[in-house]
Amino acid sequence: MGSVVPDPSSGGLSPPSRRNPVQDRPRAHPSPDARRAGAWAESVAIPLVCMDRDFRWVYVNRAAETLLQERREDLLGRTQWEIHPLTLGTDVERAYRHTMDTREPVDFEQYYPPHDRWYRMSVRPAADGMDVEFHDITAERRRAGAPTGSPATADDAPAVELLDLLTETSAALSTTLDVGEGVRRLARLVVPRLADWVIVSTYDAASGALDDLAVVHRRPEMQHAAEVYAESRTGALAADSPARRAIRSGRAVLLGDGRADQVDSVATALVVTPQAQQLLAALRPGGVAAVPLLAGGRTVGLLSLFRDVGSTPWTPRELRAATDVAARAGTALDNARLFTQQRQVAEHLQRSLLTEPPQPDHSEVVVRYLPAVQAARVGGDWYDAFVQPGGTTMVVIGDVAGHDIEAAAAMGQLRSLLRGIAVYSDAGPAEVLAGLDRAMDVLAVGTIATAATARFEQTDEERGRGVTRMCWSSAGHPPPLLLDVEGRVTTLDSGRADLLLGVDSATRRVEQVTELDRDTTVFLYTDGLIEQRGPEGPIGLDAGLDRLREALADLAHLPLGSLCDAVLERLVHGRPEDDVALVAVRLHRQDRPRPAVAGPGHVPDVVPAAPAA
């Protein structure tokens, strides 16, 4: 089936929240056949996703929207790897890339954790990309191990239990990028289904070191003893121990058959120091299975399973389950490691570009940046504040589409271009945004972004009246907020839908002017602060703005830096789903010295000094 994008008038897609250059191109009016195909795609119960050749989602039908439990406008225009980063390095990525490269269809089975269900995924090439259908096969998978055509019996219970273990393992490892948390979940699942106690470790091939991240014993009174042994075995593993052999071979290695008279020999075979041997012998291991955690053919960790004296040896079915669990864990751990590295690179790049703001006389500027908890969502938000040659102060807030290192790099380009344009021209906010739009077009900066700029100006007459003019302009960005000393919050609405940057360089940018009393605070922010996911689902723009206004009103009495920190804590609890940038300006009174809470004033030497009060 080819990719079909339904006509919005036929009950199809709602427009995405962020503009996509592909979606902004004019399209021919759909033919009756295309409209009929679009209506059919919307009405069928089979979830359907269509991707372009860059794996960017261009269509999601209603059934898929329900399955994924996300709004279509939050999915369209994003790539598969942005939406589901944990599919990198898995059968999903391999199948998708195979179809895209060879134009051959692929059918495979995949577990989907949020619904605790299995799906047969049908990947089909299309003229401009590929289509993916999801067919629910949970009932078939749960009958795995039972005789064909008959219900599961008591004799099949172990097989069903092991299938449940694999299902729960996928769910546990697919819902976190935190390596430590994922490992702890894995350990709690394996005990007691496959072992009486377990040690889960990561492995560093460069140093040959094992780092034990989780230790779980089924008997609470033995938990401490297992943890002490795990600490003692560091550096004490025998060269020919099951752990070392499993790491070298990439295969599971077994030792012991459950007999009590083998405890000492098992301990001696595992570790070489007397202390570690004594600690292990006290735990009475009757059997050991060392299963490597593999990713891309490399050993990235180790699953050490222990069964007590008197236990039966592992069956082939149990060993296959342990190997499958380890394979899933290895891929998840390696993905987490890669995304952690990506996060660190993107965040370092981003922070290196976000400089400290100036502190003009009697105006206090505070900036904050908080990276997303998810590695894949770091990259595009920025703030800026600088003094123009004429002595006016300009602040900027912006958000580049995308959440990766490329978005962070694009952010750096836009920020530098805007700075250069604003400082060289000494122009106002609207002209600066228009200049940035033209520069992006001429220099072929292939991205789109939202931004808002505000400039603070004051004549001698306004200074005498104790007021300041704020000229501001927006390119599709959330509205600025004003906070007065009484805790009243005002939303600045331009009254028009301002086009994003990077869409049409000929767009006429409009400037608004607002007169501010001294002691007013201006608050600019990115959408990651207000568009969060609450207990009952996503928090949209309007509800998020209400929460932000309420927080600012409650916290108006705080010094500006404390206010910004408290707002971040209240709205995102220090762990945002999307990265967050904000810039706040407080206009202190000019008929008295600059308050100590604002810190010392600071502007470049080449900028004219403010007139004396």
Coordinates of C-alpha atoms in Angstrom, one line a residue, residues 61-460:
N61 CA -4.0 7.0 11.2
R62 CA -6.5 7.1 14.1
A63 CA -5.9 3.5 15.1
A64 CA -2.1 4.1 15.3
E65 CA -2.7 7.2 17.3
T66 CA -4.8 5.2 19.8
L67 CA -2.2 2.4 20.0
L68 CA 0.7 4.8 20.6
Q69 CA -1.3 6.9 23.1
E70 CA 0.2 10.1 21.6
R71 CA -1.4 13.0 19.6
R72 CA -0.6 12.9 15.9
E73 CA 0.5 16.5 15.9
D74 CA 3.2 15.5 18.4
L75 CA 4.4 12.7 16.1
L76 CA 4.3 14.1 12.6
G77 CA 7.5 15.6 11.2
R78 CA 9.7 13.7 13.7
T79 CA 11.9 10.8 12.8
Q80 CA 11.4 7.2 14.0
W81 CA 14.6 7.6 16.0
E82 CA 13.4 10.7 17.8
I83 CA 10.0 9.2 18.6
H84 CA 11.3 5.7 19.6
P85 CA 15.0 6.0 20.3
L86 CA 15.2 2.6 21.9
T87 CA 14.4 0.9 18.6
L88 CA 17.9 1.8 17.4
G89 CA 20.1 -1.3 17.2
T90 CA 17.0 -3.6 17.3
D91 CA 15.1 -5.7 14.9
V92 CA 12.9 -2.7 14.2
E93 CA 15.8 -0.6 12.9
R94 CA 17.1 -3.5 10.9
A95 CA 13.7 -4.2 9.3
Y96 CA 13.0 -0.6 8.5
R97 CA 16.4 0.0 6.9
H98 CA 16.2 -3.2 4.9
T99 CA 12.9 -2.2 3.4
M100 CA 14.1 1.3 2.7
D101 CA 17.3 0.2 1.1
T102 CA 16.1 -2.8 -0.8
R103 CA 12.4 -1.9 -1.4
E104 CA 11.6 -5.4 -0.1
P105 CA 8.7 -6.0 2.3
V106 CA 9.5 -7.4 5.8
D107 CA 7.2 -9.0 8.4
F108 CA 8.4 -9.5 12.0
E109 CA 7.1 -9.7 15.5
Q110 CA 7.7 -7.1 18.2
Y111 CA 6.6 -6.5 21.8
Y112 CA 5.0 -3.1 22.6
P113 CA 5.5 -2.4 26.4
P114 CA 2.8 0.3 27.0
H115 CA 0.0 -2.1 26.1
D116 CA 1.8 -5.3 27.1
R117 CA 1.0 -6.7 23.7
W118 CA 2.8 -8.4 20.8
Y119 CA 2.4 -7.1 17.2
R120 CA 3.3 -8.5 13.8
M121 CA 4.7 -5.5 12.0
S122 CA 4.3 -5.5 8.2
V123 CA 6.7 -3.1 6.6
R124 CA 6.0 -2.3 3.0
P125 CA 7.9 0.0 0.5
A126 CA 6.1 3.0 -0.9
A127 CA 7.0 5.4 -3.7
D128 CA 8.1 8.1 -1.3
G129 CA 9.1 6.0 1.7
M130 CA 7.5 3.1 3.4
D131 CA 4.3 2.1 5.4
V132 CA 4.1 0.1 8.6
E133 CA 1.1 -1.8 9.8
F134 CA 0.6 -3.3 13.3
H135 CA -1.4 -6.6 13.7
D136 CA -2.1 -7.7 17.3
I137 CA -0.8 -11.3 17.8
T138 CA -0.7 -11.3 21.6
A139 CA -3.0 -14.3 21.9
E140 CA -0.8 -16.3 19.6
R141 CA 2.4 -15.4 21.5
R142 CA 0.8 -16.3 24.8
R143 CA 0.0 -19.8 23.5
A144 CA 3.7 -20.3 22.6
G145 CA 4.9 -23.6 23.9
A146 CA 1.4 -25.2 23.9
P147 CA 0.5 -28.0 21.5
T148 CA -0.8 -26.6 18.2
G149 CA -4.6 -26.0 18.3
S150 CA -5.0 -26.8 22.0
P151 CA -5.1 -24.6 25.1
A152 CA -2.2 -24.3 27.4
T153 CA -2.1 -26.9 30.2
A154 CA -0.4 -27.1 33.5
D155 CA 2.5 -28.8 31.8
D156 CA 3.0 -25.8 29.7
A157 CA 3.0 -23.3 32.6
P158 CA 6.8 -23.0 32.7
A159 CA 6.9 -22.1 29.0
V160 CA 4.2 -19.5 29.5
E161 CA 6.0 -18.1 32.6
L162 CA 9.2 -17.8 30.6
L163 CA 7.4 -16.0 27.8
D164 CA 5.9 -13.6 30.4
L165 CA 9.5 -13.0 31.6
L166 CA 10.6 -12.0 28.1
T167 CA 7.6 -9.8 27.7
E168 CA 8.2 -8.1 31.1
T169 CA 11.9 -7.7 30.3
S170 CA 11.2 -5.8 27.1
A171 CA 8.8 -3.6 29.0
A172 CA 11.2 -2.9 31.8
L173 CA 14.1 -2.1 29.5
S174 CA 12.1 -0.1 27.0
T175 CA 10.7 2.5 29.5
T176 CA 14.0 4.0 30.7
L177 CA 17.3 5.3 29.4
D178 CA 18.7 5.2 32.9
V179 CA 21.3 2.4 32.9
G180 CA 21.2 1.8 36.6
E181 CA 17.4 1.7 36.8
G182 CA 17.1 -0.6 33.8
V183 CA 19.6 -3.1 35.3
R184 CA 17.8 -3.1 38.7
R185 CA 14.5 -3.8 36.9
L186 CA 16.1 -6.7 35.0
A187 CA 17.5 -8.2 38.2
R188 CA 14.2 -8.1 40.0
L189 CA 12.5 -9.9 37.0
V190 CA 15.1 -12.7 36.7
V191 CA 14.8 -13.6 40.4
P192 CA 13.3 -16.1 41.2
R193 CA 12.2 -17.2 37.7
L194 CA 15.6 -18.2 36.5
A195 CA 17.8 -18.0 39.6
D196 CA 17.8 -17.7 43.4
W197 CA 20.1 -14.7 43.1
V198 CA 21.7 -12.6 40.4
I199 CA 24.4 -10.1 39.7
V200 CA 24.0 -7.8 36.7
S201 CA 27.1 -6.0 35.5
T202 CA 28.3 -3.8 32.7
Y203 CA 31.6 -4.6 31.0
D204 CA 34.3 -2.2 29.8
A205 CA 36.3 -3.9 27.0
A206 CA 39.1 -1.4 27.2
S207 CA 40.0 -2.1 30.8
G208 CA 38.4 -5.6 31.1
A209 CA 36.6 -4.5 34.2
L210 CA 33.1 -5.6 35.3
D211 CA 31.0 -3.0 37.1
D212 CA 28.3 -4.7 39.2
L213 CA 25.2 -2.5 39.0
A214 CA 22.6 -4.7 40.6
V215 CA 22.5 -7.6 43.1
V216 CA 19.2 -9.3 44.0
H217 CA 18.7 -12.3 46.3
R218 CA 15.2 -13.9 46.6
R219 CA 15.7 -14.3 50.4
P220 CA 15.9 -10.9 52.1
E221 CA 18.1 -12.2 54.9
M222 CA 20.7 -13.2 52.3
Q223 CA 20.6 -9.9 50.4
H224 CA 23.5 -8.3 52.4
A225 CA 25.7 -11.3 52.0
A226 CA 25.2 -11.3 48.2
E227 CA 26.1 -7.6 48.0
V228 CA 29.2 -8.1 50.1
Y229 CA 30.3 -11.0 47.9
A230 CA 29.7 -8.9 44.8
E231 CA 32.0 -6.2 46.2
S232 CA 34.7 -8.7 47.0
R233 CA 34.7 -10.4 43.6
T234 CA 35.8 -7.2 41.9
G235 CA 39.3 -7.9 40.8
A236 CA 39.1 -11.5 42.2
L237 CA 37.5 -13.3 39.3
A238 CA 39.5 -16.3 38.2
A239 CA 40.9 -16.1 34.6
D240 CA 39.1 -19.3 33.7
S241 CA 35.9 -18.5 35.6
P242 CA 32.5 -18.8 33.9
A243 CA 32.3 -15.0 33.9
R244 CA 35.6 -14.6 32.0
R245 CA 34.9 -17.5 29.6
A246 CA 31.5 -16.1 28.8
I247 CA 32.9 -12.6 28.1
R248 CA 35.6 -14.1 25.8
S249 CA 33.4 -16.5 23.9
G250 CA 30.2 -14.5 23.8
R251 CA 28.3 -17.6 24.9
A252 CA 26.6 -18.7 28.1
V253 CA 28.8 -20.9 30.4
L254 CA 27.5 -23.2 33.1
L255 CA 29.1 -24.7 36.2
G256 CA 27.7 -27.0 38.9
D257 CA 24.8 -29.4 39.1
G258 CA 23.3 -28.5 42.4
R259 CA 25.1 -31.0 44.7
A260 CA 26.2 -29.8 48.1
D261 CA 29.6 -31.4 47.9
Q262 CA 30.5 -29.1 45.0
V263 CA 30.1 -25.8 46.8
D264 CA 33.8 -25.3 47.6
S265 CA 34.9 -26.3 44.1
V266 CA 32.4 -23.9 42.6
A267 CA 33.7 -21.1 44.8
T268 CA 37.3 -21.9 43.9
A269 CA 36.5 -21.9 40.2
L270 CA 34.8 -18.5 40.4
V271 CA 37.2 -16.3 42.5
V272 CA 40.8 -16.6 43.5
T273 CA 41.1 -14.7 46.9
P274 CA 40.3 -16.6 50.1
Q275 CA 38.0 -13.8 51.3
A276 CA 35.8 -13.9 48.1
Q277 CA 35.8 -17.7 48.2
Q278 CA 34.6 -17.8 51.8
L279 CA 31.9 -15.3 51.1
L280 CA 30.7 -17.2 48.1
A281 CA 30.7 -20.5 49.9
A282 CA 28.6 -19.1 52.6
L283 CA 25.9 -18.3 50.0
R284 CA 25.8 -22.1 49.1
P285 CA 25.8 -21.9 45.3
G286 CA 24.9 -25.2 43.6
G287 CA 25.0 -23.9 40.1
V288 CA 26.2 -20.8 38.2
A289 CA 25.3 -19.6 34.7
A290 CA 27.3 -16.7 33.2
V291 CA 25.4 -15.2 30.3
P292 CA 27.0 -12.3 28.3
L293 CA 25.0 -9.2 27.5
L294 CA 25.7 -8.7 23.8
A295 CA 25.1 -5.7 21.5
G296 CA 26.3 -5.6 17.9
G297 CA 28.5 -8.7 18.5
R298 CA 30.2 -7.0 21.4
T299 CA 30.0 -8.0 25.1
V300 CA 28.7 -5.0 27.0
G301 CA 27.8 -6.7 30.3
L302 CA 27.2 -9.9 32.1
L303 CA 24.2 -11.7 33.7
S304 CA 25.5 -13.9 36.5
L305 CA 22.8 -16.4 37.7
F306 CA 23.1 -18.5 40.9
R307 CA 21.0 -21.4 42.1
D308 CA 21.2 -22.7 45.6
V309 CA 22.4 -26.2 46.6
G310 CA 19.6 -28.7 45.8
S311 CA 18.3 -26.8 42.9
T312 CA 17.9 -28.5 39.5
P313 CA 20.2 -27.5 36.7
W314 CA 19.0 -25.1 34.0
T315 CA 16.9 -26.7 31.3
P316 CA 17.6 -25.9 27.6
R317 CA 14.4 -23.9 27.6
E318 CA 15.4 -21.8 30.6
L319 CA 18.9 -21.3 29.2
R320 CA 17.4 -20.0 25.9
A321 CA 15.2 -17.7 28.0
A322 CA 18.2 -16.4 29.9
T323 CA 20.1 -15.8 26.7
D324 CA 17.1 -13.9 25.2
V325 CA 16.8 -11.8 28.3
A326 CA 20.6 -11.0 28.2
A327 CA 20.3 -10.1 24.5
R328 CA 17.5 -7.7 25.1
A329 CA 19.3 -6.2 28.1
G330 CA 22.6 -5.9 26.1
T331 CA 20.9 -3.9 23.4
A332 CA 19.0 -1.7 25.9
L333 CA 22.2 -1.0 27.9
D334 CA 24.2 -0.2 24.7
N335 CA 21.4 2.2 23.5
A336 CA 21.4 3.9 26.9
R337 CA 25.1 4.3 26.7
L338 CA 25.0 5.7 23.2
F339 CA 22.2 8.1 24.1
T340 CA 24.0 9.2 27.2
Q341 CA 27.0 10.1 25.1
Q342 CA 24.8 11.9 22.6
R343 CA 23.1 13.8 25.5
Q344 CA 26.5 14.8 26.9
V345 CA 27.8 16.0 23.6
A346 CA 24.6 18.0 22.7
E347 CA 24.3 19.5 26.2
H348 CA 28.0 20.5 26.2
L349 CA 27.7 22.1 22.8
Q350 CA 24.5 23.9 23.9
R351 CA 25.9 25.1 27.2
S352 CA 29.1 26.3 25.5
L353 CA 27.0 28.6 23.4
L354 CA 24.7 30.0 26.1
T355 CA 26.8 32.8 27.6
E356 CA 26.2 34.8 30.7
P357 CA 23.9 37.8 30.2
P358 CA 24.9 41.5 30.7
Q359 CA 23.6 43.4 33.7
P360 CA 22.5 46.9 32.5
D361 CA 22.2 49.6 35.1
H362 CA 19.0 49.1 37.2
S363 CA 17.9 46.1 35.0
E364 CA 18.5 42.6 36.2
V365 CA 18.7 39.7 33.6
V366 CA 18.5 36.1 34.7
V367 CA 18.8 33.1 32.3
R368 CA 18.3 29.4 32.9
Y369 CA 18.7 26.2 30.7
L370 CA 17.6 22.8 31.8
P371 CA 18.3 19.8 29.5
A372 CA 15.6 17.1 28.9
V373 CA 15.8 13.9 31.0
Q374 CA 15.6 11.9 27.7
A375 CA 18.8 12.0 25.8
A376 CA 17.1 12.1 22.5
R377 CA 15.3 15.4 23.3
V378 CA 18.3 17.5 24.0
G379 CA 19.4 20.1 21.5
G380 CA 17.3 23.0 20.2
D381 CA 16.4 25.6 22.9
W382 CA 18.4 28.8 23.5
Y383 CA 18.3 32.1 25.2
D384 CA 20.4 35.3 24.7
A385 CA 20.8 38.7 26.2
F386 CA 23.1 41.5 25.0
V387 CA 23.4 45.3 24.8
Q388 CA 23.2 46.9 21.4
P389 CA 25.5 49.7 20.4
G390 CA 22.9 52.4 21.1
G391 CA 22.7 51.3 24.7
T392 CA 19.4 49.3 24.5
T393 CA 19.1 45.9 25.9
M394 CA 17.8 43.0 23.8
V395 CA 16.8 39.6 25.0
V396 CA 16.0 36.5 22.9
I397 CA 14.4 33.2 23.4
G398 CA 14.3 30.5 20.7
D399 CA 13.6 26.8 19.9
V400 CA 15.0 25.0 16.9
A401 CA 12.9 22.1 15.6
G402 CA 14.5 18.7 16.5
H403 CA 16.2 17.2 19.5
D404 CA 19.7 16.0 18.7
I405 CA 23.2 17.2 18.1
E406 CA 22.1 18.6 14.7
A407 CA 19.5 20.7 16.4
A408 CA 22.1 22.0 18.9
A409 CA 24.4 22.9 16.0
A410 CA 21.6 24.6 14.1
M411 CA 20.8 26.5 17.3
G412 CA 24.3 27.8 17.5
Q413 CA 24.1 29.0 13.9
L414 CA 20.9 30.9 14.4
R415 CA 22.0 32.4 17.7
S416 CA 25.2 33.7 16.2
L417 CA 23.5 35.0 13.1
L418 CA 20.9 36.9 15.2
R419 CA 23.5 38.4 17.5
G420 CA 25.6 39.6 14.6
I421 CA 22.5 41.1 12.8
A422 CA 21.3 42.8 16.0
V423 CA 24.6 44.3 17.0
Y424 CA 25.7 45.5 13.6
S425 CA 22.4 47.0 12.6
D426 CA 21.3 48.3 16.0
A427 CA 17.8 47.4 14.7
G428 CA 14.6 46.6 16.6
P429 CA 13.2 43.1 17.2
A430 CA 11.0 42.8 14.1
E431 CA 13.8 43.9 11.7
V432 CA 16.3 41.6 13.4
L433 CA 14.0 38.6 13.0
A434 CA 13.3 39.5 9.3
G435 CA 17.1 39.8 8.8
L436 CA 17.6 36.4 10.4
D437 CA 14.9 34.9 8.1
R438 CA 16.7 36.3 5.0
A439 CA 20.1 35.1 6.2
M440 CA 18.7 31.6 6.8
D441 CA 17.4 31.5 3.3
V442 CA 20.5 32.9 1.6
L443 CA 22.9 30.7 3.6
A444 CA 20.7 27.6 3.2
V445 CA 20.3 27.0 6.9
G446 CA 18.0 24.0 6.5
T447 CA 16.0 24.2 9.7
I448 CA 12.9 25.9 11.2
A449 CA 12.6 27.6 14.6
T450 CA 10.5 29.7 16.8
A451 CA 11.9 32.8 18.4
A452 CA 10.9 35.9 20.3
T453 CA 12.9 39.1 20.8
A454 CA 12.4 42.0 23.1
R455 CA 14.2 45.3 23.3
F456 CA 14.1 47.7 26.3
E457 CA 14.3 51.4 25.4
Q458 CA 13.9 54.6 27.4
T459 CA 13.9 58.3 26.6
D460 CA 14.8 61.0 29.1

